[in-house]
Short mmCIF file of C-alpha atoms in Angstrom, two decimals:
data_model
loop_
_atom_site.label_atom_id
_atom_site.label_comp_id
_atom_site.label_asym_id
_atom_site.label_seq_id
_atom_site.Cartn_x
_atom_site.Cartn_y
_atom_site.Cartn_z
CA UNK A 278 95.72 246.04 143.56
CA UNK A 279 94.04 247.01 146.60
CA UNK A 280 90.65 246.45 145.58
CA UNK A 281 91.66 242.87 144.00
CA UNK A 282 93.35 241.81 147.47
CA UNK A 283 90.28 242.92 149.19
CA UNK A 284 88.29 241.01 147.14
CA UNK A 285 89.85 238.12 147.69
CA UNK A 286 90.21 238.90 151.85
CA UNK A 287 86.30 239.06 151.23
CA UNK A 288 86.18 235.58 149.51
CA UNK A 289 88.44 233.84 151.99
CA UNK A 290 85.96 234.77 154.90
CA UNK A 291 82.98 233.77 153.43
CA UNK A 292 84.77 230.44 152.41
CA UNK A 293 85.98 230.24 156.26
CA UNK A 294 82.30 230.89 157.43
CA UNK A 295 80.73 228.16 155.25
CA UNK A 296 83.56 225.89 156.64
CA UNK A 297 82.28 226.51 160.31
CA UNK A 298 78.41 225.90 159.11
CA UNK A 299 76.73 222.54 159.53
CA UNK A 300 74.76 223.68 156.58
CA UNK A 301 77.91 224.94 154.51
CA UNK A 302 76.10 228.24 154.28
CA UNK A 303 77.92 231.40 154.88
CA UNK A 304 74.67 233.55 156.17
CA UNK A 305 75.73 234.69 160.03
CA UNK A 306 72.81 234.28 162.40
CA UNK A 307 72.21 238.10 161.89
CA UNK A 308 71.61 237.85 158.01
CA UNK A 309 68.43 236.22 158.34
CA UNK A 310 66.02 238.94 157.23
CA UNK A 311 64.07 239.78 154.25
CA UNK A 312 65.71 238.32 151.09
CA UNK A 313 67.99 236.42 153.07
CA UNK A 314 68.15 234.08 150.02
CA UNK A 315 69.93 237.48 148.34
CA UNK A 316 72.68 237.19 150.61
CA UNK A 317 73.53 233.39 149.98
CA UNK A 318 73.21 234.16 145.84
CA UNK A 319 75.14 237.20 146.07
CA UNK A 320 77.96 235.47 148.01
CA UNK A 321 78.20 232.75 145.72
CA UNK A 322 78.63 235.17 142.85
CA UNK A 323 81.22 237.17 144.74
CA UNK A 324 82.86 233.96 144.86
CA UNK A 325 82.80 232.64 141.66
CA UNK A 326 84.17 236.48 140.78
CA UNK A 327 87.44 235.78 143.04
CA UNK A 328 87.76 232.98 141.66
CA UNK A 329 88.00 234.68 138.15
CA UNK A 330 91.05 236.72 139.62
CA UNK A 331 92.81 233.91 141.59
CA UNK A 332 91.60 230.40 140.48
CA UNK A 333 91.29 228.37 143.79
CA UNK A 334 89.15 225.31 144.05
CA UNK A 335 87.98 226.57 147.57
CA UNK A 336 85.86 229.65 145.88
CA UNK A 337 84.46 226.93 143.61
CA UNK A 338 83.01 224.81 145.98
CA UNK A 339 82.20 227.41 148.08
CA UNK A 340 79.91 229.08 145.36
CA UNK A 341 78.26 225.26 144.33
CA UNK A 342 77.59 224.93 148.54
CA UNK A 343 75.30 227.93 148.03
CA UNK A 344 73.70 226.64 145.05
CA UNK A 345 73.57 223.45 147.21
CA UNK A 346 71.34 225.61 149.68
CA UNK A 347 69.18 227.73 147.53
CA UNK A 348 68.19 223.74 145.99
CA UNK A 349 67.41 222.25 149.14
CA UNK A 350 70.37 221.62 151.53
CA UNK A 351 68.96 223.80 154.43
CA UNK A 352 67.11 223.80 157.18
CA UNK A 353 63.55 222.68 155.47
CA UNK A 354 64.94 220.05 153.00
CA UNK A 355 63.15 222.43 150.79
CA UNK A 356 64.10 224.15 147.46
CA UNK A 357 63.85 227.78 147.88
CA UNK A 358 63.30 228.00 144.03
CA UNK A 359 59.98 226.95 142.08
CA UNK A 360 59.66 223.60 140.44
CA UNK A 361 63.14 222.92 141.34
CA UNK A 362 63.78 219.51 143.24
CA UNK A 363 61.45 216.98 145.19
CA UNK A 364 60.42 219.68 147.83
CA UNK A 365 59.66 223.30 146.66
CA UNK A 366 57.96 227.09 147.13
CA UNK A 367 54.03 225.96 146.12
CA UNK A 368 53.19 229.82 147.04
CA UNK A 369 55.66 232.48 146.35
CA UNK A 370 54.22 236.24 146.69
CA UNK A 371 54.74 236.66 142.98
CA UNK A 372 51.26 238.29 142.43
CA UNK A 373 51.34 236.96 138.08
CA UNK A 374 51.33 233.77 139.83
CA UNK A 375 48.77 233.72 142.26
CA UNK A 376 46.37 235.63 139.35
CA UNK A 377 47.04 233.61 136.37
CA UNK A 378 44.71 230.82 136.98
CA UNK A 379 47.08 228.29 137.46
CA UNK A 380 47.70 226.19 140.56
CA UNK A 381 51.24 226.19 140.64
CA UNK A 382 53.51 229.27 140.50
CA UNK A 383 56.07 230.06 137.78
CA UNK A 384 59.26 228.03 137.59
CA UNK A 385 62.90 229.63 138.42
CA UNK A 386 61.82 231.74 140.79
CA UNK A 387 64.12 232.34 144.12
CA UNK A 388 61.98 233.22 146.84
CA UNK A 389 63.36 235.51 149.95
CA UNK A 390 63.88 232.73 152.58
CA UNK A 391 64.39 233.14 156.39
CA UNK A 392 63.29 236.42 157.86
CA UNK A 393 64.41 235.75 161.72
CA UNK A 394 62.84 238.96 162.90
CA UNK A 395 64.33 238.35 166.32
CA UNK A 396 62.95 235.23 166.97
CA UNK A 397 64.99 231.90 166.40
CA UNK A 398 66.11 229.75 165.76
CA UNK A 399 67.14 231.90 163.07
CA UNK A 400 67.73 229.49 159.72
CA UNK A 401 63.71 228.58 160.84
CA UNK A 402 61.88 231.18 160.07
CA UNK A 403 60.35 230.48 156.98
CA UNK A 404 56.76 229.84 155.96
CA UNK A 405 55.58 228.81 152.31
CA UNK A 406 52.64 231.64 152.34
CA UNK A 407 51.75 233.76 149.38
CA UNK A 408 50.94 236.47 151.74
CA UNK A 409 53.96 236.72 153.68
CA UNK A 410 56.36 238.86 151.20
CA UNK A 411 58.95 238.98 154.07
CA UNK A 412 59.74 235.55 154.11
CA UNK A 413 58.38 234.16 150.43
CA UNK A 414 58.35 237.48 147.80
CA UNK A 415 60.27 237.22 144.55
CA UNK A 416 62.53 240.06 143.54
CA UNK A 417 64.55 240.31 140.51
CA UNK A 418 67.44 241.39 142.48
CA UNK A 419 67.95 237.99 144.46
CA UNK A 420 66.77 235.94 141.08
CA UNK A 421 69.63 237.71 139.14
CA UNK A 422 72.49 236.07 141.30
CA UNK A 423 71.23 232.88 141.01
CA UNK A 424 71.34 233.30 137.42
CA UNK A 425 74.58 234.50 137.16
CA UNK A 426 75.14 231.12 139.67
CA UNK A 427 73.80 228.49 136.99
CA UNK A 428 75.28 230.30 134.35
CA UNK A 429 78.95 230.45 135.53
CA UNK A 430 78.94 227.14 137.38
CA UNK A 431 81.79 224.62 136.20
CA UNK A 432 80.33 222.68 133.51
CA UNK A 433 80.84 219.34 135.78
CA UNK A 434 78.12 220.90 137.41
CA UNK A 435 75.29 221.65 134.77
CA UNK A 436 74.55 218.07 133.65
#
């Protein structure tokens, strides 16, 4: 169908963009803005749904670079998700967190990532600051990708 074949033209270009990025991202410079993070889960769900209509390794890996990024293999060397590797958000604006008493925020949580705002270099422009909800808030609709990320990821991949 038409809407399959354009899904799939869709797929191929992201897969050809994170080919032509030293950081095997598919985010053009442009997409750096609030919730940029939204952009890399959301592609690697779109992704792993082509690759539900035509099986190709290429979507595969594709989808596991972007989990690759959202865990650390950016710009910062830095997790964009809480408690998740050896370098991570300490202060997400995720207001439970910053009331409950504890030190460290709530685990799982995606936060926006690079908000370029004109100024670059673009993949930079991050800060780990509670009260910068541009570049660090947590929204349920860039956590639900990643979720649907982890949970349809080959099982070579969740040991």
């Amino acid at each position: 169908s038409d809407v399959c074949s354009s899904d799939l033209n869709a797929a191929d270009g992201i897969v050809s963009r994170i080919g032509r990025s030293g950081y095997r991202i598919a985010l053009k410079s442009d997409q750096y803005y609030w919730g940029s993070n939204s952009f890399v889960a959301n592609y690697g769900m779109m992704l792993l749904l082509a690759n539900r209509l035509s099986p190709r390794r290429e979507y595969v890996d594709a989808a596991l670079d972007a989990l690759h990024y959202l865990f650390g293999r950016n710009t910062f060397n830095t997790s964009f998700v809480t408690h998740i590797g050896h370098r991570w958000p300490r202060r997400p604006h995720h207001r439970p967190s910053i009331a409950d008493g504890v030190a460290e925020p709530w685990p799982g949580m995606l936060v926006g990532g690079p908000n370029a705002e004109g100024r670059t270099p673009p993949a930079r422009q991050w800060w780990d600051d509670q009260d910068n909800f541009k570049v660090n808030e947590v929204a349920i609709n860039w956590n639900a990708p990643l979720v649907f990320l982890l949970a349809e990821a080959p099982p070579r991949c969740r040991t």
